[in-house]
Amino acid sequence: MKKLLGIVIILMCWNNSILADINLSCVMTNWNTNNDYDKDQFNFEYEELAPSHFSAIIEITSPGKVIGRLIGTSETGNMLSPYVGKIDDNKITMNHKTTKIDERGTDFTLDLISGRFEQESYILEYKYWWLQKTGICKAVE
């Protein structure tokens, strides 16, 4: 009986997909604002930052689905988390809802080929972002 129970437990662990983690070290380099977020998508104010570091943990929960957690530092402050989204061959696209499930929230897009990321925050249901943070991420072992 113990042997049978042991085999069943081993089979359950063997067939159970283990969550894959992607650990990232990211540097935020630009802080862009759009003061006409309700009318104009081309009226931006670009501001370069001294590199601000933060970490990200992306968990692949099922084929094509991810959960992301951004971990701020003293340079970036508290970062929004968790993000929920999808992964494909080229990029990871995630979204974080701040207060309501039907709001636009904050989008986080990571290009898996170049490592560049964009984090775009939206106000209510406006069409264009009002705050964009950009930079680069590198994988960490």
C-alpha positions as a printed Julia matrix, in Angstrom:
141×3 Matrix{Float64}:
   0.0    0.0     0.0
   2.84   2.42    0.86
   4.55   1.58   -2.41
   1.35   2.27   -4.38
   0.84   5.59   -2.56
   4.44   6.56   -3.29
   4.01   5.8    -6.99
   0.81   7.85   -7.15
   2.5   10.85   -5.48
   5.49  10.61   -7.83
   3.19  10.43  -10.87
   1.21  13.44   -9.69
   4.41  15.45   -9.25
   5.8   14.22  -12.57
   2.73  15.22  -14.59
   2.07  18.44  -12.73
   3.45  21.39  -14.66
   5.88  23.32  -12.52
   5.55  27.08  -12.73
   8.36  28.56  -14.77
   9.82  31.79  -13.45
  11.54  34.51  -15.44
  13.6   36.75  -13.14
  14.45  40.16  -14.55
  16.61  43.09  -13.55
  15.19  46.22  -15.15
  16.36  49.8   -15.58
  13.85  52.6   -16.15
  15.41  55.3   -18.36
  12.53  57.53  -19.56
   9.46  59.09  -17.96
   7.06  60.46  -20.56
   3.82  62.36  -19.93
   0.89  63.15  -22.2
  -1.07  66.11  -20.84
  -3.67  65.84  -23.63
  -4.47  62.18  -22.93
  -8.14  62.77  -23.69
  -7.67  64.37  -27.16
  -4.19  64.11  -28.61
  -1.88  61.14  -28.8
   1.12  63.13  -30.03
   1.58  65.87  -27.43
   4.25  64.23  -25.26
   6.75  65.56  -22.79
   9.86  63.38  -22.76
  12.11  63.26  -19.73
  15.26  61.17  -19.37
  15.93  59.77  -15.93
  19.04  58.73  -14.14
  18.78  54.94  -14.47
  16.32  53.66  -11.86
  16.52  49.96  -11.1
  13.76  47.53  -10.17
  13.19  43.78  -10.36
  10.45  41.74  -11.98
   9.33  38.16  -11.52
   7.23  36.73  -14.34
   5.54  33.39  -13.62
   4.26  31.31  -16.53
   1.13  29.77  -15.05
  -0.16  27.9   -18.11
   0.63  27.89  -21.82
   0.4   31.5   -22.94
  -0.61  32.93  -19.51
   1.59  34.87  -17.07
   1.48  36.68  -13.74
   4.04  39.42  -13.2
   5.24  41.1   -10.04
   7.32  44.27  -10.11
   9.53  44.88   -7.09
  10.53  48.5    -6.58
  13.65  49.88   -4.98
  14.46  53.16   -3.28
  15.1   54.59   -6.78
  11.66  53.74   -8.18
   9.51  53.56   -5.08
   6.58  51.18   -4.77
   5.58  49.5    -8.05
   2.11  48.27   -8.93
   1.55  44.5    -8.76
   0.37  41.95   -9.71
   0.04  42.1   -13.47
  -1.88  39.45  -15.41
  -1.37  38.8   -19.09
  -0.08  36.62  -21.86
   3.21  35.58  -23.41
   4.03  34.64  -26.98
   7.23  34.17  -28.96
   8.01  37.9   -29.18
   6.61  39.69  -26.17
   4.94  39.61  -22.79
   1.83  41.79  -22.47
   0.34  42.3   -19.0
  -2.22  44.59  -17.35
  -2.83  45.78  -13.8
  -6.25  47.05  -12.7
  -6.05  49.63   -9.92
  -9.59  49.91   -8.58
 -12.18  48.34  -10.91
 -12.09  45.27  -13.13
 -13.46  47.16  -16.16
 -10.96  50.06  -16.07
  -8.04  50.36  -18.5
  -5.43  50.37  -15.72
  -1.72  50.06  -16.46
  -0.22  48.08  -19.34
   3.26  46.53  -19.17
   4.79  45.29  -22.43
   8.17  43.56  -22.58
   9.82  42.81  -25.92
  11.52  39.43  -25.44
  13.95  39.96  -28.32
  15.39  43.39  -27.42
  14.55  43.46  -23.69
  12.87  46.89  -24.0
   9.79  47.53  -21.89
   6.98  50.08  -21.78
   4.7   50.7   -18.83
   1.72  52.86  -19.82
  -0.8   54.2   -17.29
  -4.28  55.29  -18.3
  -6.8   57.52  -16.52
 -10.32  56.1   -16.34
 -11.56  55.2   -19.83
  -9.47  57.68  -21.83
  -8.09  56.34  -25.1
  -4.48  57.5   -24.71
  -1.98  56.97  -21.89
  -1.08  59.83  -19.58
   2.17  58.4   -18.15
   4.68  56.13  -19.87
   7.81  54.64  -18.34
  10.34  52.96  -20.63
  13.62  51.14  -20.2
  15.33  47.8   -20.59
  15.25  44.46  -18.76
  17.81  41.67  -18.61
  17.28  38.1   -17.44
  18.89  37.12  -14.14
  19.76  33.57  -13.07
